[in-house]
């Protein structure tokens, strides 16, 4: 079964400091992993996705995530936070690669607050 | 803008009523997915369609049903509504099951 655990429900950082949002996953298959962001009263936007290529994945707006199979982790990082990064972030795992299904399994989300 | 459209944006109705939520996928996308976002359950997969056929069901109540039409748009029907059905309902689409899913802006349902 597929599942993700986001280890922090809230993260607060100052503008210009690094961001780390932690995610552990569980998957019965070779996983596809994603980070989505949801700004207030907005839909979900894809930040980045990991399939099977490079373990360090670069996304939009300076975010990146590293797939670590040995640790079953897929943490999201950004070197320098910006006020516009304040939002809710979801770590997501899908049905495994090669599956004919494409269900997404969402973590509970991490609310990122950025202080000026 | 993801290219996925959902109507209506907001819906307020009463318990026991029935509503229909509509989703138009991105041009060329054959797969449509419905998700529910609520405070207590978080974001949950409801149902998946591929080229008009149901592919997978998640935690979808029997009072809920969906379909995908020949023009590939999809509708989610919610009946005998209860207070607990109040949530944000998202539609997503993709070219196929393994492709990236793009989400619509959602329909916010409030059941009074």
mmCIF file of N, CA and C in Angstrom, chain B:
data_model
loop_
_atom_site.group_PDB
_atom_site.id
_atom_site.type_symbol
_atom_site.label_atom_id
_atom_site.label_comp_id
_atom_site.label_asym_id
_atom_site.label_seq_id
_atom_site.Cartn_x
_atom_site.Cartn_y
_atom_site.Cartn_z
ATOM 1 N N UNK B 1 -2.514 28.889 -14.495
ATOM 2 C CA UNK B 1 -3.717 28.208 -14.965
ATOM 3 C C UNK B 1 -3.343 26.811 -15.485
ATOM 4 N N UNK B 2 -3.927 25.786 -14.878
ATOM 5 C CA UNK B 2 -3.563 24.409 -15.223
ATOM 6 C C UNK B 2 -4.212 23.938 -16.515
ATOM 7 N N UNK B 3 -5.290 24.595 -16.938
ATOM 8 C CA UNK B 3 -6.022 24.130 -18.102
ATOM 9 C C UNK B 3 -7.205 23.249 -17.750
ATOM 10 N N UNK B 4 -7.324 22.884 -16.482
ATOM 11 C CA UNK B 4 -8.475 22.107 -16.006
ATOM 12 C C UNK B 4 -9.498 23.093 -15.439
ATOM 13 N N UNK B 5 -10.731 22.985 -15.894
ATOM 14 C CA UNK B 5 -11.762 23.887 -15.392
ATOM 15 C C UNK B 5 -12.799 23.118 -14.596
ATOM 16 N N UNK B 6 -13.288 23.781 -13.553
ATOM 17 C CA UNK B 6 -14.321 23.191 -12.705
ATOM 18 C C UNK B 6 -15.408 24.215 -12.478
ATOM 19 N N UNK B 7 -16.642 23.743 -12.532
ATOM 20 C CA UNK B 7 -17.780 24.600 -12.223
ATOM 21 C C UNK B 7 -18.747 23.846 -11.345
ATOM 22 N N UNK B 8 -19.454 24.549 -10.445
ATOM 23 C CA UNK B 8 -19.235 25.952 -10.084
ATOM 24 C C UNK B 8 -18.044 26.111 -9.145
ATOM 25 N N UNK B 9 -17.645 27.306 -8.843
ATOM 26 C CA UNK B 9 -16.557 27.534 -7.892
ATOM 27 C C UNK B 9 -17.034 27.334 -6.473
ATOM 28 N N UNK B 10 -18.249 27.779 -6.206
ATOM 29 C CA UNK B 10 -18.830 27.657 -4.878
ATOM 30 C C UNK B 10 -20.240 27.113 -5.009
ATOM 31 N N UNK B 11 -20.651 26.348 -4.006
ATOM 32 C CA UNK B 11 -21.982 25.766 -4.001
ATOM 33 C C UNK B 11 -22.454 25.695 -2.560
ATOM 34 N N UNK B 12 -23.598 26.285 -2.297
ATOM 35 C CA UNK B 12 -24.202 26.204 -0.962
ATOM 36 C C UNK B 12 -25.552 25.529 -1.112
ATOM 37 N N UNK B 13 -25.779 24.495 -0.312
ATOM 38 C CA UNK B 13 -27.017 23.751 -0.425
ATOM 39 C C UNK B 13 -27.423 23.230 0.948
ATOM 40 N N UNK B 14 -28.532 22.532 0.987
ATOM 41 C CA UNK B 14 -29.059 22.053 2.261
ATOM 42 C C UNK B 14 -28.905 20.541 2.370
ATOM 43 N N UNK B 15 -28.959 20.049 3.596
ATOM 44 C CA UNK B 15 -28.888 18.604 3.795
ATOM 45 C C UNK B 15 -30.015 17.911 3.043
ATOM 46 N N UNK B 16 -29.711 16.732 2.520
ATOM 47 C CA UNK B 16 -30.685 15.951 1.789
ATOM 48 C C UNK B 16 -30.756 16.258 0.305
ATOM 49 N N UNK B 17 -30.129 17.338 -0.104
ATOM 50 C CA UNK B 17 -30.180 17.741 -1.507
ATOM 51 C C UNK B 17 -29.153 16.979 -2.344
ATOM 52 N N UNK B 18 -29.234 17.218 -3.681
ATOM 53 C CA UNK B 18 -28.323 16.593 -4.629
ATOM 54 C C UNK B 18 -27.667 17.694 -5.453
ATOM 55 N N UNK B 19 -26.372 17.540 -5.710
ATOM 56 C CA UNK B 19 -25.653 18.522 -6.520
ATOM 57 C C UNK B 19 -24.792 17.798 -7.551
ATOM 58 N N UNK B 20 -24.441 18.538 -8.597
ATOM 59 C CA UNK B 20 -23.558 18.003 -9.636
ATOM 60 C C UNK B 20 -22.392 18.953 -9.828
ATOM 61 N N UNK B 21 -21.193 18.411 -9.755
ATOM 62 C CA UNK B 21 -19.971 19.176 -9.976
ATOM 63 C C UNK B 21 -19.419 18.767 -11.339
ATOM 64 N N UNK B 22 -18.935 19.761 -12.071
ATOM 65 C CA UNK B 22 -18.486 19.503 -13.430
ATOM 66 C C UNK B 22 -17.006 19.798 -13.585
ATOM 67 N N UNK B 23 -16.363 18.993 -14.428
ATOM 68 C CA UNK B 23 -14.930 19.141 -14.672
ATOM 69 C C UNK B 23 -14.644 18.979 -16.160
ATOM 70 N N UNK B 24 -13.873 19.916 -16.710
ATOM 71 C CA UNK B 24 -13.376 19.774 -18.076
ATOM 72 C C UNK B 24 -11.864 19.592 -18.022
ATOM 73 N N UNK B 25 -11.372 18.478 -18.529
ATOM 74 C CA UNK B 25 -9.928 18.216 -18.446
ATOM 75 C C UNK B 25 -9.143 19.070 -19.439
ATOM 76 N N UNK B 26 -7.832 19.048 -19.308
ATOM 77 C CA UNK B 26 -6.962 19.708 -20.276
ATOM 78 C C UNK B 26 -7.151 19.049 -21.627
ATOM 79 N N UNK B 27 -6.949 19.826 -22.666
ATOM 80 C CA UNK B 27 -7.072 19.299 -24.009
ATOM 81 C C UNK B 27 -6.089 18.146 -24.206
ATOM 82 N N UNK B 28 -6.598 17.010 -24.662
ATOM 83 C CA UNK B 28 -5.741 15.853 -24.912
ATOM 84 C C UNK B 28 -5.625 14.879 -23.765
ATOM 85 N N UNK B 29 -6.074 15.282 -22.574
ATOM 86 C CA UNK B 29 -5.987 14.384 -21.422
ATOM 87 C C UNK B 29 -7.159 13.411 -21.420
ATOM 88 N N UNK B 30 -6.855 12.129 -21.238
ATOM 89 C CA UNK B 30 -7.889 11.099 -21.248
ATOM 90 C C UNK B 30 -8.309 10.667 -19.841
ATOM 91 N N UNK B 31 -7.438 10.893 -18.871
ATOM 92 C CA UNK B 31 -7.723 10.473 -17.493
ATOM 93 C C UNK B 31 -8.273 11.638 -16.682
ATOM 94 N N UNK B 32 -9.301 11.357 -15.908
ATOM 95 C CA UNK B 32 -9.869 12.338 -14.984
ATOM 96 C C UNK B 32 -9.958 11.707 -13.597
ATOM 97 N N UNK B 33 -9.588 12.494 -12.607
ATOM 98 C CA UNK B 33 -9.596 12.025 -11.220
ATOM 99 C C UNK B 33 -10.394 13.019 -10.377
ATOM 100 N N UNK B 34 -11.067 12.521 -9.367
ATOM 101 C CA UNK B 34 -11.755 13.371 -8.400
ATOM 102 C C UNK B 34 -11.154 13.135 -7.013
ATOM 103 N N UNK B 35 -10.937 14.253 -6.303
ATOM 104 C CA UNK B 35 -10.399 14.209 -4.949
ATOM 105 C C UNK B 35 -11.257 15.093 -4.048
ATOM 106 N N UNK B 36 -11.303 14.728 -2.779
ATOM 107 C CA UNK B 36 -12.023 15.517 -1.779
ATOM 108 C C UNK B 36 -11.025 16.017 -0.745
ATOM 109 N N UNK B 37 -11.112 17.313 -0.407
ATOM 110 C CA UNK B 37 -10.252 17.865 0.629
ATOM 111 C C UNK B 37 -11.128 18.374 1.772
ATOM 112 N N UNK B 38 -10.994 17.747 2.925
ATOM 113 C CA UNK B 38 -11.743 18.178 4.105
ATOM 114 C C UNK B 38 -10.784 18.334 5.267
ATOM 115 N N UNK B 39 -11.214 19.063 6.265
ATOM 116 C CA UNK B 39 -10.338 19.339 7.410
ATOM 117 C C UNK B 39 -9.968 18.071 8.163
ATOM 118 N N UNK B 40 -10.935 17.164 8.311
ATOM 119 C CA UNK B 40 -10.642 15.976 9.124
ATOM 120 C C UNK B 40 -9.982 14.863 8.332
ATOM 121 N N UNK B 41 -10.300 14.728 7.046
ATOM 122 C CA UNK B 41 -9.745 13.622 6.260
ATOM 123 C C UNK B 41 -8.573 14.018 5.374
ATOM 124 N N UNK B 42 -8.330 15.305 5.230
ATOM 125 C CA UNK B 42 -7.271 15.737 4.322
ATOM 126 C C UNK B 42 -7.693 15.554 2.871
ATOM 127 N N UNK B 43 -6.723 15.335 2.004
ATOM 128 C CA UNK B 43 -6.985 15.149 0.569
ATOM 129 C C UNK B 43 -7.085 13.666 0.275
ATOM 130 N N UNK B 44 -8.256 13.260 -0.248
ATOM 131 C CA UNK B 44 -8.471 11.841 -0.510
ATOM 132 C C UNK B 44 -8.910 11.615 -1.946
ATOM 133 N N UNK B 45 -8.383 10.558 -2.532
ATOM 134 C CA UNK B 45 -8.786 10.137 -3.861
ATOM 135 C C UNK B 45 -10.197 9.560 -3.803
ATOM 136 N N UNK B 46 -11.034 9.960 -4.752
ATOM 137 C CA UNK B 46 -12.398 9.433 -4.809
ATOM 138 C C UNK B 46 -12.567 8.419 -5.937
ATOM 139 N N UNK B 47 -12.265 8.855 -7.171
ATOM 140 C CA UNK B 47 -12.553 7.993 -8.309
ATOM 141 C C UNK B 47 -11.734 8.438 -9.516
ATOM 142 N N UNK B 48 -11.443 7.479 -10.405
ATOM 143 C CA UNK B 48 -10.654 7.738 -11.603
ATOM 144 C C UNK B 48 -11.380 7.212 -12.832
ATOM 145 N N UNK B 49 -11.357 7.982 -13.904
ATOM 146 C CA UNK B 49 -11.872 7.556 -15.192
ATOM 147 C C UNK B 49 -10.779 7.669 -16.236
ATOM 148 N N UNK B 50 -10.830 6.764 -17.197
ATOM 149 C CA UNK B 50 -9.907 6.824 -18.324
ATOM 150 C C UNK B 50 -10.719 6.606 -19.590
ATOM 151 N N UNK B 51 -10.758 7.606 -20.423
ATOM 152 C CA UNK B 51 -11.428 7.537 -21.729
ATOM 153 C C UNK B 51 -12.850 6.988 -21.605
ATOM 154 N N UNK B 52 -13.556 7.462 -20.617
ATOM 155 C CA UNK B 52 -14.954 7.114 -20.449
ATOM 156 C C UNK B 52 -15.232 5.943 -19.535
ATOM 157 N N UNK B 53 -14.196 5.230 -19.146
ATOM 158 C CA UNK B 53 -14.414 4.047 -18.311
ATOM 159 C C UNK B 53 -13.865 4.265 -16.908
ATOM 160 N N UNK B 54 -14.606 3.763 -15.927
ATOM 161 C CA UNK B 54 -14.141 3.848 -14.555
ATOM 162 C C UNK B 54 -12.932 2.938 -14.373
ATOM 163 N N UNK B 55 -11.871 3.472 -13.759
ATOM 164 C CA UNK B 55 -10.644 2.696 -13.578
ATOM 165 C C UNK B 55 -10.387 2.314 -12.127
ATOM 166 N N UNK B 56 -10.676 3.215 -11.223
ATOM 167 C CA UNK B 56 -10.390 2.933 -9.823
ATOM 168 C C UNK B 56 -11.310 3.745 -8.930
ATOM 169 N N UNK B 57 -11.619 3.134 -7.797
ATOM 170 C CA UNK B 57 -12.426 3.814 -6.787
ATOM 171 C C UNK B 57 -11.636 3.892 -5.500
ATOM 172 N N UNK B 58 -11.769 5.028 -4.839
ATOM 173 C CA UNK B 58 -11.148 5.181 -3.534
ATOM 174 C C UNK B 58 -12.209 5.232 -2.467
ATOM 175 N N UNK B 59 -12.052 6.166 -1.535
ATOM 176 C CA UNK B 59 -13.008 6.290 -0.436
ATOM 177 C C UNK B 59 -14.241 7.071 -0.860
ATOM 178 N N UNK B 60 -14.943 6.584 -1.848
ATOM 179 C CA UNK B 60 -16.122 7.286 -2.346
ATOM 180 C C UNK B 60 -17.374 6.646 -1.762
ATOM 181 N N UNK B 61 -18.227 7.503 -1.191
ATOM 182 C CA UNK B 61 -19.449 7.015 -0.575
ATOM 183 C C UNK B 61 -20.417 6.510 -1.642
ATOM 184 N N UNK B 62 -21.314 5.621 -1.246
ATOM 185 C CA UNK B 62 -22.311 5.098 -2.188
ATOM 186 C C UNK B 62 -23.260 6.194 -2.649
ATOM 187 N N UNK B 63 -23.409 7.242 -1.859
ATOM 188 C CA UNK B 63 -24.283 8.368 -2.227
ATOM 189 C C UNK B 63 -23.639 9.229 -3.336
ATOM 190 N N UNK B 64 -22.374 8.969 -3.610
ATOM 191 C CA UNK B 64 -21.670 9.735 -4.641
ATOM 192 C C UNK B 64 -21.506 8.870 -5.885
ATOM 193 N N UNK B 65 -21.588 9.495 -7.028
ATOM 194 C CA UNK B 65 -21.327 8.778 -8.270
ATOM 195 C C UNK B 65 -20.690 9.736 -9.252
ATOM 196 N N UNK B 66 -20.083 9.189 -10.274
ATOM 197 C CA UNK B 66 -19.425 10.029 -11.266
ATOM 198 C C UNK B 66 -19.517 9.365 -12.619
ATOM 199 N N UNK B 67 -19.248 10.142 -13.648
ATOM 200 C CA UNK B 67 -19.135 9.579 -14.978
ATOM 201 C C UNK B 67 -18.274 10.481 -15.841
ATOM 202 N N UNK B 68 -17.721 9.900 -16.899
ATOM 203 C CA UNK B 68 -16.954 10.658 -17.876
ATOM 204 C C UNK B 68 -17.643 10.487 -19.213
ATOM 205 N N UNK B 69 -17.917 11.581 -19.852
ATOM 206 C CA UNK B 69 -18.700 11.591 -21.083
ATOM 207 C C UNK B 69 -17.799 11.438 -22.307
ATOM 208 N N UNK B 70 -18.417 11.176 -23.491
ATOM 209 C CA UNK B 70 -17.608 11.004 -24.711
ATOM 210 C C UNK B 70 -16.703 12.189 -25.027
ATOM 211 N N UNK B 71 -17.104 13.393 -24.641
ATOM 212 C CA UNK B 71 -16.225 14.547 -24.897
ATOM 213 C C UNK B 71 -15.170 14.687 -23.800
ATOM 214 N N UNK B 72 -15.106 13.743 -22.909
ATOM 215 C CA UNK B 72 -14.120 13.576 -21.837
ATOM 216 C C UNK B 72 -14.353 14.452 -20.619
ATOM 217 N N UNK B 73 -15.379 15.311 -20.635
ATOM 218 C CA UNK B 73 -15.641 16.022 -19.398
ATOM 219 C C UNK B 73 -16.260 15.051 -18.397
ATOM 220 N N UNK B 74 -16.193 15.401 -17.140
ATOM 221 C CA UNK B 74 -16.664 14.494 -16.102
ATOM 222 C C UNK B 74 -17.591 15.243 -15.149
ATOM 223 N N UNK B 75 -18.495 14.503 -14.553
ATOM 224 C CA UNK B 75 -19.386 15.048 -13.541
ATOM 225 C C UNK B 75 -19.348 14.161 -12.297
ATOM 226 N N UNK B 76 -19.368 14.818 -11.157
ATOM 227 C CA UNK B 76 -19.430 14.131 -9.874
ATOM 228 C C UNK B 76 -20.769 14.485 -9.246
ATOM 229 N N UNK B 77 -21.583 13.486 -9.003
ATOM 230 C CA UNK B 77 -22.907 13.681 -8.428
ATOM 231 C C UNK B 77 -22.900 13.291 -6.961
ATOM 232 N N UNK B 78 -23.354 14.205 -6.125
ATOM 233 C CA UNK B 78 -23.412 13.979 -4.683
ATOM 234 C C UNK B 78 -24.877 14.072 -4.269
ATOM 235 N N UNK B 79 -25.406 13.019 -3.654
ATOM 236 C CA UNK B 79 -26.823 13.016 -3.294
ATOM 237 C C UNK B 79 -27.006 12.783 -1.800
ATOM 238 N N UNK B 80 -28.238 13.033 -1.354
ATOM 239 C CA UNK B 80 -28.577 12.903 0.077
ATOM 240 C C UNK B 80 -27.500 13.546 0.936
ATOM 241 N N UNK B 81 -27.208 14.785 0.619
ATOM 242 C CA UNK B 81 -26.065 15.458 1.223
ATOM 243 C C UNK B 81 -26.190 15.589 2.736
ATOM 244 N N UNK B 82 -25.038 15.434 3.390
ATOM 245 C CA UNK B 82 -24.950 15.574 4.838
ATOM 246 C C UNK B 82 -23.967 16.701 5.157
ATOM 247 N N UNK B 83 -24.047 17.184 6.391
ATOM 248 C CA UNK B 83 -23.157 18.279 6.793
ATOM 249 C C UNK B 83 -21.699 17.920 6.555
ATOM 250 N N UNK B 84 -21.363 16.661 6.791
ATOM 251 C CA UNK B 84 -19.983 16.209 6.656
ATOM 252 C C UNK B 84 -19.471 16.142 5.236
ATOM 253 N N UNK B 85 -20.358 16.351 4.272
ATOM 254 C CA UNK B 85 -19.922 16.361 2.874
ATOM 255 C C UNK B 85 -19.341 17.717 2.483
ATOM 256 N N UNK B 86 -19.471 18.692 3.356
ATOM 257 C CA UNK B 86 -18.884 20.002 3.087
ATOM 258 C C UNK B 86 -17.376 19.853 2.940
ATOM 259 N N UNK B 87 -16.866 20.289 1.805
ATOM 260 C CA UNK B 87 -15.445 20.082 1.499
ATOM 261 C C UNK B 87 -15.113 20.810 0.215
ATOM 262 N N UNK B 88 -13.830 20.749 -0.130
ATOM 263 C CA UNK B 88 -13.355 21.254 -1.413
ATOM 264 C C UNK B 88 -13.148 20.036 -2.309
ATOM 265 N N UNK B 89 -13.775 20.045 -3.462
ATOM 266 C CA UNK B 89 -13.693 18.922 -4.384
ATOM 267 C C UNK B 89 -12.840 19.332 -5.584
ATOM 268 N N UNK B 90 -11.770 18.566 -5.790
ATOM 269 C CA UNK B 90 -10.863 18.844 -6.888
ATOM 270 C C UNK B 90 -11.024 17.809 -7.990
ATOM 271 N N UNK B 91 -10.870 18.284 -9.189
ATOM 272 C CA UNK B 91 -10.747 17.423 -10.346
ATOM 273 C C UNK B 91 -9.322 17.575 -10.858
ATOM 274 N N UNK B 92 -8.744 16.488 -11.342
ATOM 275 C CA UNK B 92 -7.427 16.532 -11.956
ATOM 276 C C UNK B 92 -7.486 15.751 -13.258
ATOM 277 N N UNK B 93 -6.593 16.072 -14.174
ATOM 278 C CA UNK B 93 -6.535 15.304 -15.410
ATOM 279 C C UNK B 93 -5.092 15.024 -15.789
ATOM 280 N N UNK B 94 -4.919 13.978 -16.575
ATOM 281 C CA UNK B 94 -3.593 13.628 -17.081
ATOM 282 C C UNK B 94 -3.755 12.910 -18.414
ATOM 283 N N UNK B 95 -2.650 12.843 -19.138
ATOM 284 C CA UNK B 95 -2.682 12.152 -20.430
ATOM 285 C C UNK B 95 -2.992 10.673 -20.221
ATOM 286 N N UNK B 96 -2.367 10.114 -19.199
ATOM 287 C CA UNK B 96 -2.565 8.707 -18.888
ATOM 288 C C UNK B 96 -2.269 8.461 -17.435
ATOM 289 N N UNK B 97 -2.404 7.213 -16.990
ATOM 290 C CA UNK B 97 -2.281 6.908 -15.557
ATOM 291 C C UNK B 97 -0.943 7.276 -14.943
ATOM 292 N N UNK B 98 0.153 7.187 -15.687
ATOM 293 C CA UNK B 98 1.456 7.463 -15.083
ATOM 294 C C UNK B 98 1.902 8.909 -15.291
ATOM 295 N N UNK B 99 1.116 9.664 -16.010
ATOM 296 C CA UNK B 99 1.506 11.040 -16.317
ATOM 297 C C UNK B 99 1.147 11.978 -15.166
ATOM 298 N N UNK B 100 1.762 13.132 -15.178
ATOM 299 C CA UNK B 100 1.506 14.140 -14.154
ATOM 300 C C UNK B 100 0.048 14.560 -14.160
ATOM 301 N N UNK B 101 -0.520 14.697 -12.976
ATOM 302 C CA UNK B 101 -1.893 15.164 -12.853
ATOM 303 C C UNK B 101 -1.904 16.667 -12.634
ATOM 304 N N UNK B 102 -2.777 17.332 -13.370
ATOM 305 C CA UNK B 102 -2.951 18.772 -13.247
ATOM 306 C C UNK B 102 -4.324 19.027 -12.636
ATOM 307 N N UNK B 103 -4.327 19.866 -11.618
ATOM 308 C CA UNK B 103 -5.536 20.072 -10.826
ATOM 309 C C UNK B 103 -6.290 21.322 -11.241
ATOM 310 N N UNK B 104 -7.604 21.217 -11.188
ATOM 311 C CA UNK B 104 -8.456 22.373 -11.352
ATOM 312 C C UNK B 104 -8.491 23.198 -10.082
ATOM 313 N N UNK B 105 -9.196 24.339 -10.114
ATOM 314 C CA UNK B 105 -9.243 25.240 -8.960
ATOM 315 C C UNK B 105 -10.132 24.745 -7.831
ATOM 316 N N UNK B 106 -10.942 23.716 -8.105
ATOM 317 C CA UNK B 106 -11.790 23.144 -7.066
ATOM 318 C C UNK B 106 -13.178 23.753 -7.017
ATOM 319 N N UNK B 107 -14.092 22.994 -6.449
ATOM 320 C CA UNK B 107 -15.444 23.468 -6.135
ATOM 321 C C UNK B 107 -15.605 23.362 -4.628
ATOM 322 N N UNK B 108 -15.921 24.497 -4.013
ATOM 323 C CA UNK B 108 -16.119 24.493 -2.562
ATOM 324 C C UNK B 108 -17.590 24.275 -2.273
ATOM 325 N N UNK B 109 -17.898 23.159 -1.622
ATOM 326 C CA UNK B 109 -19.280 22.787 -1.293
ATOM 327 C C UNK B 109 -19.541 23.023 0.186
ATOM 328 N N UNK B 110 -20.616 23.744 0.458
ATOM 329 C CA UNK B 110 -21.037 23.967 1.837
ATOM 330 C C UNK B 110 -22.451 23.439 1.988
ATOM 331 N N UNK B 111 -22.618 22.480 2.871
ATOM 332 C CA UNK B 111 -23.928 21.894 3.143
ATOM 333 C C UNK B 111 -24.432 22.433 4.479
ATOM 334 N N UNK B 112 -25.577 23.092 4.449
ATOM 335 C CA UNK B 112 -26.132 23.699 5.672
ATOM 336 C C UNK B 112 -27.308 22.896 6.212
#
